[in-house]
Every structure is written in C-alpha cells, then in structure tokens.
Coordinates of C-alpha atoms in Angstrom, one line a residue:
Chain A
M254 CA 40.0 -3.1 -44.0
P255 CA 36.9 -2.9 -41.9
S256 CA 36.1 0.2 -39.9
R257 CA 38.2 0.5 -36.9
R258 CA 35.8 2.8 -35.2
R259 CA 35.0 1.5 -31.7
T260 CA 31.7 -0.1 -30.9
L261 CA 32.0 -0.2 -27.1
L262 CA 31.2 3.0 -25.3
K263 CA 32.0 3.3 -21.6
V264 CA 29.9 5.5 -19.4
I265 CA 30.5 6.1 -15.7
I266 CA 27.7 7.2 -13.3
L267 CA 28.8 9.2 -10.3
G268 CA 27.1 11.0 -7.5
D269 CA 26.4 10.9 -3.8
S270 CA 25.1 7.8 -2.0
G271 CA 21.4 7.3 -2.4
V272 CA 20.7 9.8 -5.3
G273 CA 19.5 7.0 -7.5
K274 CA 22.4 6.0 -9.7
T275 CA 21.5 2.3 -9.7
S276 CA 17.8 3.1 -10.2
L277 CA 18.6 5.3 -13.2
M278 CA 20.7 2.6 -14.8
N279 CA 18.1 -0.1 -14.3
Q280 CA 15.3 2.1 -15.5
Y281 CA 17.2 2.7 -18.7
V282 CA 18.5 -0.8 -19.3
N283 CA 15.7 -2.9 -17.9
K284 CA 12.8 -0.4 -17.9
K285 CA 12.1 -1.3 -14.3
F286 CA 12.0 0.4 -11.1
S287 CA 12.2 -1.2 -7.7
N288 CA 12.1 0.2 -4.2
Q289 CA 14.3 -2.6 -3.2
Y290 CA 17.8 -1.6 -4.3
K291 CA 20.6 -2.2 -2.0
A292 CA 23.6 0.1 -1.5
T293 CA 26.0 -0.6 -4.3
I294 CA 29.3 -2.0 -3.1
G295 CA 32.3 -1.0 -5.2
A296 CA 30.8 -0.9 -8.7
D297 CA 28.6 -2.7 -11.1
F298 CA 27.9 -2.4 -14.7
L299 CA 25.2 -3.2 -17.3
T300 CA 25.3 -3.1 -21.0
K301 CA 22.8 -2.0 -23.6
E302 CA 22.8 -2.0 -27.3
V303 CA 22.1 1.3 -28.9
Q304 CA 21.6 2.2 -32.5
F305 CA 22.9 5.4 -33.8
E306 CA 22.8 6.3 -37.5
D307 CA 22.5 2.7 -38.6
R308 CA 25.3 1.5 -36.5
L309 CA 25.1 -0.6 -33.4
F310 CA 27.0 0.3 -30.3
T311 CA 27.3 -1.4 -26.9
L312 CA 26.9 1.1 -24.1
Q313 CA 28.7 -0.2 -21.1
I314 CA 27.2 1.7 -18.1
W315 CA 29.3 1.6 -14.9
D316 CA 27.3 2.2 -11.7
T317 CA 29.6 3.2 -8.8
A318 CA 29.2 3.2 -5.0
G319 CA 28.4 6.6 -3.7
Q320 CA 30.4 6.4 -0.5
E321 CA 33.5 8.5 -0.5
R322 CA 35.5 5.6 0.8
F323 CA 35.3 3.8 -2.5
Q324 CA 36.7 6.7 -4.4
S325 CA 40.2 5.3 -4.3
L326 CA 39.0 2.6 -6.6
G327 CA 38.2 5.3 -9.1
V328 CA 41.3 5.0 -11.2
A329 CA 40.4 1.5 -12.1
F330 CA 36.8 2.2 -12.8
Y331 CA 37.1 5.6 -14.6
R332 CA 39.8 4.7 -17.0
G333 CA 38.8 4.7 -20.6
A334 CA 35.4 6.3 -20.0
D335 CA 33.8 8.0 -22.9
C336 CA 31.2 10.0 -20.9
C337 CA 30.6 10.7 -17.3
V338 CA 27.2 11.1 -15.8
L339 CA 26.9 13.2 -12.7
V340 CA 23.7 12.5 -10.7
Y341 CA 22.3 14.5 -7.8
D342 CA 19.0 14.4 -5.9
V343 CA 16.9 17.6 -6.4
N344 CA 15.7 17.1 -2.8
S345 CA 19.2 17.3 -1.4
M346 CA 21.3 20.4 -1.5
K347 CA 24.4 18.5 -0.4
S348 CA 24.2 16.1 -3.2
F349 CA 24.1 19.0 -5.6
D350 CA 27.0 20.8 -3.9
N351 CA 29.1 17.7 -4.2
L352 CA 28.7 17.6 -8.0
N353 CA 31.8 19.8 -8.2
N354 CA 33.8 17.4 -6.2
W355 CA 32.7 14.4 -8.2
R356 CA 33.6 16.2 -11.5
E357 CA 37.0 17.2 -10.3
E358 CA 37.7 13.8 -8.8
F359 CA 36.8 12.2 -12.1
L360 CA 39.0 14.5 -14.1
I361 CA 41.9 13.9 -11.8
Q362 CA 41.5 10.1 -11.7
A363 CA 40.5 9.4 -15.2
S364 CA 42.9 12.1 -16.6
P365 CA 41.3 12.3 -20.0
S366 CA 43.4 13.7 -22.8
D367 CA 41.3 16.8 -23.2
P368 CA 39.8 17.5 -19.8
D369 CA 38.2 20.8 -20.8
N370 CA 36.1 19.1 -23.5
F371 CA 35.4 15.8 -21.8
P372 CA 31.7 15.1 -22.1
F373 CA 29.7 15.2 -18.8
V374 CA 25.9 15.0 -18.5
V375 CA 24.2 16.1 -15.3
L376 CA 21.0 14.5 -14.1
G377 CA 18.8 15.9 -11.4
N378 CA 16.9 12.9 -10.2
K379 CA 13.9 12.2 -7.9
I380 CA 11.7 15.0 -9.3
D381 CA 8.7 12.9 -8.5
V382 CA 9.2 12.9 -4.7
D383 CA 6.4 14.5 -2.8
G384 CA 5.0 16.0 -6.0
G385 CA 8.1 18.3 -6.2
N386 CA 7.3 19.9 -2.9
S387 CA 10.4 18.7 -1.1
R388 CA 12.6 20.0 -3.8
V389 CA 15.4 22.2 -2.7
V390 CA 17.6 22.6 -5.8
S391 CA 15.9 24.7 -8.5
E392 CA 16.3 23.9 -12.1
K393 CA 17.7 27.4 -12.6
K394 CA 20.5 26.9 -10.1
A395 CA 21.4 23.5 -11.6
R396 CA 21.4 24.9 -15.2
A397 CA 23.6 27.8 -14.0
W398 CA 26.1 25.4 -12.6
C399 CA 26.1 23.3 -15.8
A400 CA 26.6 26.4 -17.9
S401 CA 29.5 27.5 -15.8
K402 CA 31.2 24.2 -16.4
G403 CA 31.2 24.4 -20.2
N404 CA 27.6 23.9 -21.0
I405 CA 27.1 20.5 -19.6
P406 CA 23.8 19.0 -20.9
Y407 CA 21.2 18.9 -18.1
F408 CA 18.2 16.6 -17.6
E409 CA 15.6 16.4 -14.8
T410 CA 14.7 12.8 -14.3
S411 CA 12.7 10.4 -12.3
A412 CA 14.0 6.9 -12.3
K413 CA 10.8 5.8 -10.5
E414 CA 8.4 7.2 -13.0
G415 CA 10.7 6.8 -16.0
I416 CA 10.6 10.5 -16.8
N417 CA 13.3 11.8 -19.1
V418 CA 15.5 8.7 -18.5
E419 CA 15.5 7.5 -22.1
E420 CA 16.2 11.1 -23.4
A421 CA 19.0 11.6 -21.0
F422 CA 20.7 8.4 -21.9
Q423 CA 20.3 9.0 -25.6
C424 CA 22.2 12.3 -25.0
I425 CA 24.8 10.4 -23.0
A426 CA 25.3 7.8 -25.7
K427 CA 25.6 10.5 -28.4
N428 CA 28.2 12.4 -26.4
A429 CA 30.1 9.2 -25.5
L430 CA 30.1 8.3 -29.2
K431 CA 31.5 11.7 -30.2
S432 CA 34.2 11.5 -27.6
G433 CA 35.0 7.9 -28.5
E434 CA 35.4 8.7 -32.2
E435 CA 37.7 11.6 -31.7
E436 CA 40.0 9.5 -29.6
E437 CA 42.8 7.8 -31.3
I438 CA 42.5 4.0 -30.9
Y439 CA 45.4 2.9 -28.9
L440 CA 46.4 -0.7 -29.3
P441 CA 49.2 -1.7 -26.9
D442 CA 51.9 -4.1 -28.1
T443 CA 50.7 -7.6 -27.7
I444 CA 52.5 -10.1 -25.6
D445 CA 52.9 -13.5 -27.1
V446 CA 52.4 -15.8 -24.2
G447 CA 52.7 -18.9 -26.4
N448 CA 56.3 -18.1 -27.2
S449 CA 58.3 -19.7 -24.5
S450 CA 61.7 -19.1 -26.0
Q451 CA 61.7 -15.6 -24.8
P452 CA 64.5 -14.9 -22.4
R453 CA 63.3 -14.7 -18.8
S454 CA 64.1 -11.7 -16.8
S455 CA 67.3 -12.0 -14.9
G456 CA 65.8 -10.3 -11.9
C457 CA 65.0 -11.9 -8.6
E458 CA 62.9 -15.0 -9.0
C459 CA 61.7 -15.7 -5.6
Chain B
M220 CA 51.0 0.9 4.0
V221 CA 50.9 1.6 7.7
K222 CA 51.2 -1.5 9.8
K223 CA 47.8 -2.5 11.0
K224 CA 47.5 -2.6 14.7
V225 CA 44.7 -4.4 16.5
P226 CA 42.5 -1.8 18.1
D227 CA 43.1 -1.6 21.8
W228 CA 39.6 -2.4 22.7
L229 CA 39.9 -5.8 21.0
N230 CA 42.8 -6.7 23.2
S231 CA 40.9 -5.5 26.3
S232 CA 41.0 -8.0 29.1
L233 CA 37.3 -8.2 28.8
W234 CA 37.6 -10.4 25.8
S235 CA 39.9 -12.9 27.3
T236 CA 38.4 -15.7 29.2
T237 CA 38.9 -15.8 32.9
T238 CA 37.5 -18.3 35.2
A239 CA 34.4 -17.2 37.0
P240 CA 31.7 -19.3 38.4
P241 CA 28.5 -19.3 36.4
P242 CA 25.6 -17.6 38.1
P243 CA 23.4 -20.3 39.6
D244 CA 20.2 -19.1 38.0
D245 CA 21.5 -19.4 34.5
D246 CA 20.4 -22.5 32.7
R247 CA 22.2 -21.8 29.4
P248 CA 25.1 -24.1 29.9
Q249 CA 22.7 -26.8 30.5
R250 CA 21.0 -26.3 27.2
Y251 CA 23.2 -28.7 25.4
A252 CA 24.6 -30.5 28.4
A253 CA 23.3 -33.5 30.3
P254 CA 19.9 -33.8 28.6
K255 CA 17.0 -34.8 30.7
P256 CA 16.4 -38.5 30.4
V257 CA 13.2 -38.4 28.2
A258 CA 14.6 -36.1 25.6
A259 CA 18.0 -37.8 25.5
A260 CA 16.5 -41.1 24.7
A261 CA 14.8 -39.7 21.6
S262 CA 17.4 -37.5 20.1
A263 CA 21.0 -37.4 21.2
A264 CA 21.9 -40.9 22.1
E265 CA 19.9 -43.0 19.7
P266 CA 19.2 -42.6 16.0
P267 CA 16.4 -40.1 15.6
V268 CA 13.0 -41.5 15.3
P269 CA 10.5 -39.5 13.3
V270 CA 7.8 -38.6 15.6
V271 CA 5.0 -36.5 14.3
A272 CA 3.7 -34.3 17.0
P273 CA 1.8 -31.0 16.8
P274 CA 3.9 -28.1 18.0
A275 CA 3.1 -27.4 21.6
P276 CA 2.0 -23.9 22.4
A277 CA 5.0 -21.7 22.7
P278 CA 6.3 -21.9 26.2
T279 CA 7.6 -18.8 27.9
H280 CA 10.8 -20.5 28.7
V281 CA 12.9 -23.2 27.0
H282 CA 12.2 -26.4 28.7
A283 CA 13.6 -29.1 26.5
P284 CA 17.3 -29.4 26.9
V285 CA 18.0 -30.8 23.5
P286 CA 17.5 -28.7 20.4
V287 CA 15.1 -30.2 17.9
P288 CA 15.4 -29.8 14.1
V289 CA 12.7 -28.1 12.2
P290 CA 10.8 -30.0 9.6
P291 CA 12.2 -29.3 6.1
R292 CA 9.1 -27.5 5.1
D293 CA 9.8 -24.8 7.7
V294 CA 13.3 -24.6 6.6
V295 CA 12.3 -23.9 3.0
S296 CA 9.9 -21.3 3.9
V297 CA 12.4 -19.6 6.1
Q298 CA 14.9 -19.4 3.3
Q299 CA 12.6 -18.2 0.7
E300 CA 10.7 -15.5 2.5
P301 CA 11.3 -15.4 6.2
P302 CA 8.1 -14.8 8.0
K303 CA 8.2 -12.6 11.1
P304 CA 10.7 -14.1 13.5
Q305 CA 8.1 -14.4 16.2
V306 CA 6.6 -17.1 14.0
I307 CA 10.0 -18.7 13.6
V308 CA 10.6 -18.6 17.3
S309 CA 7.4 -20.2 18.1
D310 CA 7.9 -22.8 15.4
T311 CA 11.4 -23.7 16.3
R312 CA 11.3 -23.4 20.0
P313 CA 11.8 -26.8 21.4
S314 CA 8.6 -28.1 22.8
N315 CA 8.2 -30.8 25.4
S316 CA 7.3 -33.3 22.8
D317 CA 10.1 -34.1 20.5
R318 CA 9.9 -33.6 16.8
N319 CA 12.6 -35.2 14.9
D320 CA 13.2 -35.3 11.2
D321 CA 15.3 -37.8 9.4
E322 CA 15.6 -36.0 6.1
N323 CA 17.0 -32.7 7.4
G324 CA 20.5 -32.6 8.8
S325 CA 20.2 -36.0 10.4
F326 CA 23.8 -36.8 9.5
V327 CA 25.1 -33.6 10.8
Q328 CA 23.1 -33.0 13.8
P329 CA 24.0 -35.9 16.2
Q330 CA 27.7 -35.1 15.7
L331 CA 27.0 -31.4 16.1
L332 CA 25.0 -31.9 19.2
S333 CA 27.5 -34.2 20.8
E334 CA 30.3 -31.8 20.0
L335 CA 28.3 -28.9 21.5
S336 CA 27.5 -30.9 24.6
K337 CA 31.1 -31.5 25.5
K338 CA 32.3 -29.5 28.5
V339 CA 35.1 -28.0 26.5
I340 CA 34.2 -27.8 22.8
N341 CA 36.8 -28.6 20.2
V342 CA 36.4 -25.6 17.9
R343 CA 38.4 -27.2 15.1
E344 CA 36.1 -30.2 15.1
L345 CA 33.0 -28.0 15.4
R346 CA 34.2 -26.1 12.4
R347 CA 34.6 -29.3 10.4
I348 CA 31.2 -30.5 11.3
A349 CA 29.5 -27.2 10.7
M350 CA 31.0 -27.0 7.2
Q351 CA 28.3 -29.5 6.2
G352 CA 25.6 -27.2 7.3
I353 CA 23.8 -26.4 10.5
P354 CA 20.2 -27.3 11.0
D355 CA 17.7 -24.5 11.6
G356 CA 16.0 -24.1 14.9
A357 CA 16.6 -24.0 18.6
G358 CA 19.4 -21.6 18.3
I359 CA 22.0 -24.1 17.2
R360 CA 23.2 -21.9 14.4
S361 CA 23.6 -18.9 16.6
T362 CA 25.5 -20.9 19.2
V363 CA 27.8 -22.4 16.6
W364 CA 28.4 -19.1 15.0
K365 CA 29.3 -17.5 18.3
L366 CA 31.8 -20.2 19.0
L367 CA 33.4 -20.1 15.5
L368 CA 33.7 -16.3 15.7
G369 CA 35.5 -16.7 18.9
Y370 CA 32.9 -14.8 20.8
L371 CA 32.1 -17.6 23.1
P372 CA 35.0 -19.5 24.8
P373 CA 35.2 -23.2 24.1
D374 CA 34.8 -24.0 27.8
R375 CA 31.1 -24.0 28.3
G376 CA 31.4 -23.4 32.0
L377 CA 32.6 -19.9 31.2
W378 CA 29.7 -18.9 29.0
P379 CA 27.5 -17.2 31.6
S380 CA 30.2 -15.0 33.0
E381 CA 31.6 -14.2 29.5
L382 CA 28.2 -13.3 28.2
A383 CA 27.4 -11.1 31.2
K384 CA 30.8 -9.4 30.8
K385 CA 30.4 -8.8 27.0
R386 CA 26.8 -7.8 27.3
S387 CA 27.7 -5.1 29.8
Q388 CA 30.6 -4.1 27.6
Y389 CA 28.3 -3.5 24.7
K390 CA 25.9 -1.6 26.8
H391 CA 28.7 0.5 28.1
F392 CA 29.8 1.2 24.5
K393 CA 26.3 2.2 23.6
D394 CA 25.9 4.5 26.6
D395 CA 29.2 6.1 25.9
L396 CA 29.1 6.4 22.2
L397 CA 25.5 6.9 21.2
V398 CA 24.7 9.8 23.6
N399 CA 23.3 12.9 22.1
P400 CA 25.7 15.8 22.6
S401 CA 23.0 18.1 24.0
E402 CA 22.5 15.5 26.7
I403 CA 26.2 15.7 27.7
T404 CA 26.2 19.5 27.5
R405 CA 23.2 19.6 29.7
R406 CA 24.9 17.5 32.3
L407 CA 28.0 19.7 32.1
D408 CA 26.0 22.9 32.3
K409 CA 24.3 21.8 35.5
S410 CA 27.7 21.8 37.2
T411 CA 28.8 25.2 35.8
I412 CA 25.6 27.2 35.9
Y413 CA 26.3 28.7 39.3
E414 CA 29.7 30.0 38.2
S415 CA 28.2 31.9 35.3
E416 CA 25.5 33.5 37.5
E417 CA 28.2 34.9 39.8
W418 CA 30.0 36.3 36.8
K419 CA 26.8 38.1 35.7
C420 CA 26.5 39.9 39.0
E421 CA 30.1 41.1 38.9
S422 CA 30.0 42.6 35.4
S423 CA 28.7 46.2 35.5
G424 CA 29.1 49.1 33.1
F425 CA 30.1 48.0 29.7
L426 CA 29.1 44.7 28.5
S427 CA 32.1 42.6 28.0
R428 CA 32.7 41.1 24.6
S429 CA 32.0 37.5 24.8
E430 CA 34.5 35.1 23.4
I431 CA 33.6 32.0 21.5
T432 CA 35.1 29.5 23.8
H433 CA 36.2 26.0 22.8
D434 CA 33.9 24.5 25.3
E435 CA 31.0 22.3 24.7
H436 CA 28.5 24.1 22.4
P437 CA 27.3 23.6 18.9
L438 CA 29.5 26.3 17.4
S439 CA 32.7 25.1 19.1
L440 CA 35.6 24.3 16.8
G441 CA 37.6 22.8 19.5
K442 CA 39.1 19.5 18.4
S443 CA 37.9 17.6 21.5
S444 CA 34.5 19.3 21.5
I445 CA 31.8 16.7 21.5
W446 CA 29.7 18.9 19.3
N447 CA 32.4 19.2 16.7
Q448 CA 32.8 15.5 16.8
F449 CA 29.1 15.1 16.5
F450 CA 28.9 17.0 13.3
Q451 CA 31.8 15.1 11.9
D452 CA 30.1 11.9 12.8
S453 CA 26.7 12.9 11.4
E454 CA 27.9 12.3 7.9
I455 CA 28.8 8.7 8.6
M456 CA 25.5 8.3 10.6
E457 CA 23.5 9.5 7.6
Q458 CA 25.3 7.0 5.4
I459 CA 24.6 4.2 7.8
D460 CA 21.0 5.3 8.1
R461 CA 20.6 5.2 4.3
D462 CA 22.1 1.8 4.0
V463 CA 20.3 0.3 6.9
K464 CA 17.0 1.3 5.3
R465 CA 18.2 -0.5 2.1
T466 CA 19.3 -3.7 3.9
H467 CA 17.4 -6.7 2.7
P468 CA 14.4 -4.7 1.5
D469 CA 12.7 -7.9 0.5
M470 CA 12.5 -9.2 4.1
H471 CA 9.9 -8.0 6.5
F472 CA 12.4 -8.6 9.3
F473 CA 14.5 -5.7 8.1
S474 CA 12.2 -3.4 6.1
G475 CA 8.8 -1.9 6.2
D476 CA 6.9 0.2 8.6
S477 CA 6.2 -2.3 11.3
S478 CA 7.6 -1.5 14.7
F479 CA 9.4 -4.8 14.6
A480 CA 11.3 -3.9 11.5
K481 CA 12.0 -0.5 12.8
S482 CA 13.4 -1.8 16.0
N483 CA 15.7 -4.1 14.0
Q484 CA 16.9 -1.3 11.9
E485 CA 17.6 0.7 15.0
A486 CA 19.7 -2.1 16.4
L487 CA 21.6 -2.5 13.1
K488 CA 22.3 1.2 13.1
N489 CA 23.5 1.3 16.7
I490 CA 25.8 -1.6 16.0
L491 CA 27.3 0.0 12.9
I492 CA 27.7 3.3 14.6
V493 CA 29.4 1.8 17.7
F494 CA 31.7 -0.2 15.4
A495 CA 32.5 2.9 13.4
K496 CA 33.4 4.9 16.5
L497 CA 35.5 2.2 18.0
N498 CA 37.4 1.8 14.8
P499 CA 38.3 5.2 13.6
G500 CA 40.6 3.8 11.0
I501 CA 37.9 1.6 9.4
R502 CA 34.8 3.5 10.3
Y503 CA 31.9 2.5 8.2
V504 CA 32.2 1.1 4.7
Q505 CA 29.2 0.4 2.5
G506 CA 28.6 -3.3 2.6
M507 CA 29.2 -3.8 6.3
N508 CA 25.4 -3.7 6.7
E509 CA 25.3 -6.8 4.5
I510 CA 27.8 -8.6 6.7
L511 CA 26.0 -7.6 9.8
A512 CA 22.4 -8.5 8.6
P513 CA 22.7 -12.3 8.6
L514 CA 24.5 -12.3 12.0
Y515 CA 21.9 -10.1 13.5
Y516 CA 19.1 -12.1 11.9
V517 CA 20.4 -15.4 13.3
F518 CA 21.2 -14.1 16.8
K519 CA 17.9 -12.2 17.0
S520 CA 16.0 -15.3 15.9
D521 CA 17.6 -17.3 18.7
P522 CA 14.7 -18.7 20.7
D523 CA 16.4 -17.7 23.8
E524 CA 16.0 -14.1 23.0
E525 CA 17.5 -12.6 26.1
F526 CA 20.6 -14.7 25.3
S527 CA 21.0 -13.1 21.9
L528 CA 20.2 -9.4 21.8
M529 CA 23.2 -7.7 23.1
V530 CA 25.5 -10.3 21.6
T531 CA 25.2 -9.2 18.0
G532 CA 27.1 -6.0 18.4
V533 CA 30.2 -7.5 19.8
C534 CA 30.0 -10.5 17.6
F535 CA 29.8 -8.2 14.6
S536 CA 33.1 -6.6 15.7
H537 CA 34.7 -10.0 15.7
S538 CA 33.4 -11.0 12.3
I539 CA 34.3 -7.7 10.8
S540 CA 37.8 -7.9 12.2
V541 CA 38.0 -11.4 10.7
C542 CA 36.8 -10.1 7.4
H543 CA 39.1 -7.2 7.4
W544 CA 42.1 -9.2 8.1
F545 CA 41.1 -11.8 5.6
C546 CA 40.5 -9.3 2.9
K547 CA 43.5 -7.3 3.6
F548 CA 46.1 -10.0 3.7
L549 CA 44.7 -12.6 1.4
L550 CA 42.6 -11.1 -1.2
L551 CA 43.2 -7.5 -1.9
A552 CA 46.7 -6.9 -0.6
P553 CA 48.0 -6.9 -4.2
F554 CA 45.6 -4.2 -5.2
S555 CA 46.4 -1.8 -2.4
F556 CA 43.4 -2.1 -0.2
E557 CA 42.9 1.6 0.2
F558 CA 39.2 1.9 1.0
L559 CA 40.0 0.4 4.4
P560 CA 43.0 2.5 5.3
S561 CA 44.8 1.6 8.4
K562 CA 45.0 4.8 10.4
D563 CA 44.1 3.6 13.8

C-alpha cells in the first residue's frame, strides 16, 4: 500500500488590512511584487510545489481579507489548516497589537486538535519602508511576544524587496508538514450517489 | 437572522417622484428629446450615415441634442487604458458636426435613443435594449444607468426637479456627516463661552475639582458625544482610505499623484463614508469600493459634468442596496450572510 501521508499542506495568512498579505504570497509564489494590489475580498489562494526531503508537496496558501467584517467567514477558510501565518506591518503598532486577536480568533474558529502546539509563524513585513525610519515595532518587542506564545518562529520580511520571504515560507512549509504528518488522516464515510435504491428520508419533502 | 428593514432615509419622501415643473433654464430634458432638425436627420430618424468629420474644438456647453457614438478606436482605447477623462470628455462630447459610426452599436443605438427620447421612458424596455450594450460617449451610459438604478424617474419631465432635490440631499448628507468634530465643538463653544467665564469669576478660595463631563470634548465617553463617535468612525475611515488608494491602481483616473486622481479618490472616500454612516448595519465592507468605482467613473465622465458629480453618491446607495438585497436573498442566504449583518 502506498504511503498515505498527505501531500497537500494548507497554510492560512492572517493579519490586519494592508499589512501586505497578498504581496507576501505573490512574492513567494510568483517572485513578483506590484504596487497595484487591490484589497482582497473574502479570500484567495495560490498553490506552490515544494520539495522537502525528496518528497513533493503542494503548499496551498490562503490569503484572507484583512477587514474584521470578513472574520465570520473564518470557519470555512481556516478549517483543516496545517499552519497559520500572522502578518503585521512593522510601521504600524496597531497591526502588531492585533496579532493577539488574530491568533485567538484563529484558534477559536479553526479549533485545531492541539491548540497549544498548533504551528504559527509571525512575519513583520514592510521593513524596507523609508529605510526603516518609520518603523515603530522593534524586533525585540516582536520576538518577545513570539516567545511568550510558545516560541513562534519570527521573520522580518519585505515583500517588495523579496527579503526573507523565501526563508519564511520554507519555515512555514516545514512546520505545516510537521503538523500535517502528526495528524491522523480522517476519511469520512463516502456517500454512494450512484446507488438510487437507498431509501429516501421520510421527512418533509417540500 | 434579524429581519432586514429598509433604512428610513431610503424611504424618505425625497426619493419619491412628485410633480414639479422643471426649471426653465435647464436644458437637460431636451438632450434626448425633440432633436434639432439638422441633427435629427442624420442620426435618430434615418439610418446612420458614416460621416467623417474632425472633432470640433470642445464647446463649453453641449449644443448637439443627439448623442453621437464614438468611433470604435476610441472605445478600444478607453477600455484598455482609459486616458484622463478630460480627454474622453472632449472626444465624446457631441460636436456640431455629426460623427456617426456604423460598426459600433449601430443596432442598439437607434432603439436606445428612441426609447430615451420618449417622454415617459419604459424602463423594462430600456433594460432589454441595454442588455445588448450601451455605446460610449455623450453620457448615454450614465443616463441609462441612472434610469435602471431607479435614480432617475421614468418621466423625463421630472428629471430637473428630481436631480436638484437629490443633489441637495447628498450635499446635506455631506455637510452633516463629514464635518470634523472640532468644527462642531467650536461652534458649540461659542455659545457657551460666556457662561464659563461667569463661573470663573464666582469661584474663589479652593479650586473646585473639575469633573470630566460627557459634553463635547475629545476625552468624552458619552455615548452621544460626537468625539466618541468620531474615534469609533476613524477605524472605518482608515479602512476606506486604504482601499480607495488601492482602487484600480492601474488607471490614472483613480490612482497616482495628480490632483485629478486625488480629487476622485476624495470623492470616492466621501461617498463611502456617507454610505457607511447612513447604514450603520452595513457600514463599509471591503469590495464596495469596487462597486462604486465604475459608477463613479461613468458618471464623472459624463460630458455634462455638472449633471453628474453629486449624483454618484446617491446612485451608489441605490446600487449597493440592490446588490445587498440581491446577495442576501438570492446568492448567499443559504450560507448565512454574516458579513453584512442586519442590525439597522
């Protein structure tokens, strides 16, 4: 019997509106940056093949809308995630303060089997802006927060310049893989739609 | 889910059409009506004859009563990368010499124009014709959209009064809703300043402990305080600001540092903020900017500029309401449409 280890890894990117979630995803998958991104409506995803220890995996990266109003869609998007990427803008304190909300919201909505050990990765984006002069969140502060939440891996990135993006996503893929492998593969009972002789439900058929 | 109520302001008597005589100086109703003989012969009544004529220098006022289609080349360039609308306006503005084009919309246009020139327009029929496409130029599209959105009444005689009413309505909304709170406080302060001076003279000996009142000041926590409201709104305004800057970044019309783009962004922002404040249950949802942008673009590019500017705001309200209802009841109802909660 062939290996039943899963080859699809689902990654969710969360963070405030405008921190660069779409840009990071596109920089990683397409190696491109554009000033012309629109606000993401709802969610979007891209896939990328990654190789890890001679095996190929498909990384499915979900980019979500930053506006709070879309959070109610979370359950549908977050379900089955193998890793969650939290993004903030190093030039915006508010986006950093909100990381806590995003993390908790994710844990509530996705309800992973082992919330304490669910893999997160934190990215402080836009380090290129104004040569770092407009920066308001220090690396120290960010690392301290990550340490307090169970040593979340932390990267400082620039989607625009392509700094640290590859490294960050390699770490994300590795963590997603680890979490994906530990999980029991759950195959729900299949429904045979071809079998018409099944008794129909006696409920209301309006 | 809470039963959705139509917001009160939508049911305001201002939206309903009442008879009022058009102001005599308004030539808009005549734009599609009784064409002047020369132009009528060339375009509306008979099959269009291709006449190649150089565009006349842009007149300051629309003279030709009949809208003229734009040559296809213009249409293509508009769709691919719209040049600054000033250019479009001068290109598409009807000139005294008629330019007709057989290849573009020649099937649709006579029908469309004859429908538009009726005294009372049959909106059903208009919708049917417009399904095949609306030619660019001369503000036909913006007029048709306004009719189909229910913004203009089918009876053309009512347009001038309706427009005046709705325009003043939007101006009123803007004045009421977009005012900086310090401006309001300043106004309030002027009326109370004498009182406080009196109070100062009376107090002697110990300084009395000052209470933080729930009046109008930035630290007020009073629920009805405009400052408190302002800080609550500022989040949504930031969101709108961020998204407006990201609206059609590939079009010079909407993005860039030109004062023209900036003024358009400002207008989009105002419209979205006014809408968000008028609809506290919906407020602003990412993506509304994308619905608004084409409406604004088309109305702003209407050659008769004065006719169009204020219109967008209210028209947007209509279209969003339409979208909202449509989405809610037809598309997303089974998936609990929670990101547009009905709280109002």
